[in-house]
């Protein structure tokens, strides 16, 4: 325990490569640069006059300056406490398009809040009415 072969800090703490719980200022800046570069590529392809389905889908995505900070640095996760997790926790997040949230993610948040405030009956009624509106 206390000799030359004692346990080191990393071996005592679990994984050697720990991911921080939030993005640093530098990683946030790199994420913004990455989003801006993708916007520039999409704009260049649009200006070239090429027409394809991938381009129309890419043009529907919000640009970096239109996105709130919540969507730039976090993604929806039904398993996390606040239903959001840091984008750096997603495997290969630099290669994925994570600009939009799933269709029902806002509904999940609202229903969770209502459930906490009122109870099951009110939530079931609201859920049915929201599903009809979609």
PDB file of C-alpha atoms in Angstrom:
ATOM      1  CA  UNK A   1       0.000   0.000   0.000  1.00  0.00           C
ATOM      2  CA  UNK A   2       2.743   2.501   0.886  1.00  0.00           C
ATOM      3  CA  UNK A   3       5.793   0.996  -0.874  1.00  0.00           C
ATOM      4  CA  UNK A   4       7.290   1.621  -4.293  1.00  0.00           C
ATOM      5  CA  UNK A   5       4.338  -0.215  -5.879  1.00  0.00           C
ATOM      6  CA  UNK A   6       1.626   1.847  -4.243  1.00  0.00           C
ATOM      7  CA  UNK A   7      -1.464   2.760  -6.248  1.00  0.00           C
ATOM      8  CA  UNK A   8      -1.189   5.953  -8.247  1.00  0.00           C
ATOM      9  CA  UNK A   9      -3.851   8.677  -8.436  1.00  0.00           C
ATOM     10  CA  UNK A  10      -5.316   7.553 -11.795  1.00  0.00           C
ATOM     11  CA  UNK A  11      -5.581   3.933 -10.726  1.00  0.00           C
ATOM     12  CA  UNK A  12      -7.350   4.941  -7.513  1.00  0.00           C
ATOM     13  CA  UNK A  13      -9.839   7.172  -9.317  1.00  0.00           C
ATOM     14  CA  UNK A  14     -11.146   4.792 -11.950  1.00  0.00           C
ATOM     15  CA  UNK A  15     -10.676   5.592 -15.622  1.00  0.00           C
ATOM     16  CA  UNK A  16      -7.423   7.167 -16.697  1.00  0.00           C
ATOM     17  CA  UNK A  17      -9.014   9.337 -19.405  1.00  0.00           C
ATOM     18  CA  UNK A  18     -11.691  11.238 -17.583  1.00  0.00           C
ATOM     19  CA  UNK A  19     -14.062  13.518 -19.486  1.00  0.00           C
ATOM     20  CA  UNK A  20     -14.728  16.800 -17.714  1.00  0.00           C
ATOM     21  CA  UNK A  21     -18.363  17.448 -16.808  1.00  0.00           C
ATOM     22  CA  UNK A  22     -18.480  20.677 -18.813  1.00  0.00           C
ATOM     23  CA  UNK A  23     -16.741  22.078 -21.870  1.00  0.00           C
ATOM     24  CA  UNK A  24     -13.811  24.393 -21.317  1.00  0.00           C
ATOM     25  CA  UNK A  25     -13.694  27.843 -22.913  1.00  0.00           C
ATOM     26  CA  UNK A  26     -11.227  26.582 -25.521  1.00  0.00           C
ATOM     27  CA  UNK A  27     -13.362  23.585 -26.469  1.00  0.00           C
ATOM     28  CA  UNK A  28     -16.422  25.837 -26.771  1.00  0.00           C
ATOM     29  CA  UNK A  29     -14.477  28.159 -29.083  1.00  0.00           C
ATOM     30  CA  UNK A  30     -13.385  25.182 -31.185  1.00  0.00           C
ATOM     31  CA  UNK A  31     -16.992  23.988 -31.404  1.00  0.00           C
ATOM     32  CA  UNK A  32     -18.108  27.438 -32.613  1.00  0.00           C
ATOM     33  CA  UNK A  33     -15.309  27.477 -35.216  1.00  0.00           C
ATOM     34  CA  UNK A  34     -16.318  24.003 -36.368  1.00  0.00           C
ATOM     35  CA  UNK A  35     -19.946  25.083 -36.792  1.00  0.00           C
ATOM     36  CA  UNK A  36     -18.881  28.215 -38.711  1.00  0.00           C
ATOM     37  CA  UNK A  37     -16.671  26.183 -41.044  1.00  0.00           C
ATOM     38  CA  UNK A  38     -19.562  23.818 -41.798  1.00  0.00           C
ATOM     39  CA  UNK A  39     -21.804  26.837 -42.480  1.00  0.00           C
ATOM     40  CA  UNK A  40     -19.185  28.192 -44.880  1.00  0.00           C
ATOM     41  CA  UNK A  41     -19.002  24.884 -46.771  1.00  0.00           C
ATOM     42  CA  UNK A  42     -22.799  24.688 -47.045  1.00  0.00           C
ATOM     43  CA  UNK A  43     -22.925  28.271 -48.331  1.00  0.00           C
ATOM     44  CA  UNK A  44     -20.169  27.578 -50.889  1.00  0.00           C
ATOM     45  CA  UNK A  45     -21.981  24.518 -52.218  1.00  0.00           C
ATOM     46  CA  UNK A  46     -25.248  26.490 -52.392  1.00  0.00           C
ATOM     47  CA  UNK A  47     -23.524  29.318 -54.287  1.00  0.00           C
ATOM     48  CA  UNK A  48     -22.062  26.868 -56.792  1.00  0.00           C
ATOM     49  CA  UNK A  49     -25.546  26.043 -58.064  1.00  0.00           C
ATOM     50  CA  UNK A  50     -25.491  22.316 -57.281  1.00  0.00           C
ATOM     51  CA  UNK A  51     -28.893  20.891 -56.347  1.00  0.00           C
ATOM     52  CA  UNK A  52     -29.208  17.728 -54.262  1.00  0.00           C
ATOM     53  CA  UNK A  53     -31.250  16.366 -51.380  1.00  0.00           C
ATOM     54  CA  UNK A  54     -28.354  16.571 -48.917  1.00  0.00           C
ATOM     55  CA  UNK A  55     -27.953  20.270 -49.670  1.00  0.00           C
ATOM     56  CA  UNK A  56     -31.636  21.007 -49.097  1.00  0.00           C
ATOM     57  CA  UNK A  57     -31.467  19.199 -45.744  1.00  0.00           C
ATOM     58  CA  UNK A  58     -28.319  21.116 -44.813  1.00  0.00           C
ATOM     59  CA  UNK A  59     -29.954  24.451 -45.696  1.00  0.00           C
ATOM     60  CA  UNK A  60     -32.830  23.656 -43.290  1.00  0.00           C
ATOM     61  CA  UNK A  61     -30.417  23.417 -40.352  1.00  0.00           C
ATOM     62  CA  UNK A  62     -29.908  26.546 -38.238  1.00  0.00           C
ATOM     63  CA  UNK A  63     -26.671  28.462 -38.752  1.00  0.00           C
ATOM     64  CA  UNK A  64     -24.183  28.898 -35.910  1.00  0.00           C
ATOM     65  CA  UNK A  65     -25.244  32.476 -35.133  1.00  0.00           C
ATOM     66  CA  UNK A  66     -28.943  31.431 -35.050  1.00  0.00           C
ATOM     67  CA  UNK A  67     -28.406  28.640 -32.521  1.00  0.00           C
ATOM     68  CA  UNK A  68     -28.795  29.246 -28.789  1.00  0.00           C
ATOM     69  CA  UNK A  69     -25.836  28.278 -26.632  1.00  0.00           C
ATOM     70  CA  UNK A  70     -27.860  25.397 -25.210  1.00  0.00           C
ATOM     71  CA  UNK A  71     -27.987  23.748 -28.636  1.00  0.00           C
ATOM     72  CA  UNK A  72     -24.360  24.495 -29.515  1.00  0.00           C
ATOM     73  CA  UNK A  73     -22.846  22.804 -26.487  1.00  0.00           C
ATOM     74  CA  UNK A  74     -25.442  20.273 -25.305  1.00  0.00           C
ATOM     75  CA  UNK A  75     -27.674  17.597 -26.827  1.00  0.00           C
ATOM     76  CA  UNK A  76     -30.964  16.072 -25.741  1.00  0.00           C
ATOM     77  CA  UNK A  77     -30.636  12.884 -23.721  1.00  0.00           C
ATOM     78  CA  UNK A  78     -33.648  11.167 -22.156  1.00  0.00           C
ATOM     79  CA  UNK A  79     -31.392   9.465 -19.595  1.00  0.00           C
ATOM     80  CA  UNK A  80     -29.749  12.567 -18.102  1.00  0.00           C
ATOM     81  CA  UNK A  81     -31.182  14.445 -15.136  1.00  0.00           C
ATOM     82  CA  UNK A  82     -31.947  17.700 -16.963  1.00  0.00           C
ATOM     83  CA  UNK A  83     -32.514  15.895 -20.291  1.00  0.00           C
ATOM     84  CA  UNK A  84     -29.383  17.581 -21.671  1.00  0.00           C
ATOM     85  CA  UNK A  85     -25.813  16.335 -21.737  1.00  0.00           C
ATOM     86  CA  UNK A  86     -22.622  17.979 -22.879  1.00  0.00           C
ATOM     87  CA  UNK A  87     -21.884  17.575 -26.557  1.00  0.00           C
ATOM     88  CA  UNK A  88     -18.405  16.286 -25.706  1.00  0.00           C
ATOM     89  CA  UNK A  89     -19.978  13.212 -24.067  1.00  0.00           C
ATOM     90  CA  UNK A  90     -21.367  12.076 -27.455  1.00  0.00           C
ATOM     91  CA  UNK A  91     -18.997   9.677 -29.245  1.00  0.00           C
ATOM     92  CA  UNK A  92     -17.509  11.225 -32.411  1.00  0.00           C
ATOM     93  CA  UNK A  93     -19.421  14.483 -31.856  1.00  0.00           C
ATOM     94  CA  UNK A  94     -17.091  16.362 -34.189  1.00  0.00           C
ATOM     95  CA  UNK A  95     -18.307  14.271 -37.125  1.00  0.00           C
ATOM     96  CA  UNK A  96     -22.042  14.322 -36.402  1.00  0.00           C
ATOM     97  CA  UNK A  97     -24.688  16.920 -37.191  1.00  0.00           C
ATOM     98  CA  UNK A  98     -26.150  17.725 -33.783  1.00  0.00           C
ATOM     99  CA  UNK A  99     -27.763  21.081 -34.546  1.00  0.00           C
ATOM    100  CA  UNK A 100     -31.366  20.065 -34.009  1.00  0.00           C
ATOM    101  CA  UNK A 101     -33.076  18.197 -31.203  1.00  0.00           C
ATOM    102  CA  UNK A 102     -35.430  15.265 -31.704  1.00  0.00           C
ATOM    103  CA  UNK A 103     -39.032  16.165 -32.467  1.00  0.00           C
ATOM    104  CA  UNK A 104     -40.496  15.343 -29.063  1.00  0.00           C
ATOM    105  CA  UNK A 105     -37.671  16.544 -26.819  1.00  0.00           C
ATOM    106  CA  UNK A 106     -39.388  19.818 -25.873  1.00  0.00           C
ATOM    107  CA  UNK A 107     -42.575  17.896 -25.050  1.00  0.00           C
ATOM    108  CA  UNK A 108     -40.669  15.566 -22.734  1.00  0.00           C
ATOM    109  CA  UNK A 109     -39.322  18.533 -20.784  1.00  0.00           C
ATOM    110  CA  UNK A 110     -42.739  20.185 -20.474  1.00  0.00           C
ATOM    111  CA  UNK A 111     -44.432  16.957 -19.429  1.00  0.00           C
ATOM    112  CA  UNK A 112     -41.754  16.256 -16.845  1.00  0.00           C
ATOM    113  CA  UNK A 113     -42.249  19.712 -15.330  1.00  0.00           C
ATOM    114  CA  UNK A 114     -46.019  19.312 -15.302  1.00  0.00           C
ATOM    115  CA  UNK A 115     -45.745  15.871 -13.743  1.00  0.00           C
ATOM    116  CA  UNK A 116     -43.566  17.231 -10.966  1.00  0.00           C
ATOM    117  CA  UNK A 117     -46.004  20.080 -10.322  1.00  0.00           C
ATOM    118  CA  UNK A 118     -49.418  18.480 -10.657  1.00  0.00           C
ATOM    119  CA  UNK A 119     -49.538  14.706 -10.970  1.00  0.00           C
ATOM    120  CA  UNK A 120     -50.197  11.847 -13.341  1.00  0.00           C
ATOM    121  CA  UNK A 121     -53.772  12.600 -14.438  1.00  0.00           C
ATOM    122  CA  UNK A 122     -53.072  16.115 -15.698  1.00  0.00           C
ATOM    123  CA  UNK A 123     -49.942  14.922 -17.488  1.00  0.00           C
ATOM    124  CA  UNK A 124     -51.784  12.136 -19.327  1.00  0.00           C
ATOM    125  CA  UNK A 125     -54.447  14.556 -20.559  1.00  0.00           C
ATOM    126  CA  UNK A 126     -51.847  17.079 -21.728  1.00  0.00           C
ATOM    127  CA  UNK A 127     -49.767  14.379 -23.390  1.00  0.00           C
ATOM    128  CA  UNK A 128     -52.752  13.205 -25.427  1.00  0.00           C
ATOM    129  CA  UNK A 129     -53.577  16.754 -26.529  1.00  0.00           C
ATOM    130  CA  UNK A 130     -49.954  17.490 -27.472  1.00  0.00           C
ATOM    131  CA  UNK A 131     -49.689  14.274 -29.508  1.00  0.00           C
ATOM    132  CA  UNK A 132     -52.808  15.237 -31.449  1.00  0.00           C
ATOM    133  CA  UNK A 133     -51.312  18.643 -32.282  1.00  0.00           C
ATOM    134  CA  UNK A 134     -48.178  17.022 -33.744  1.00  0.00           C
TER     135      UNK A 134
END
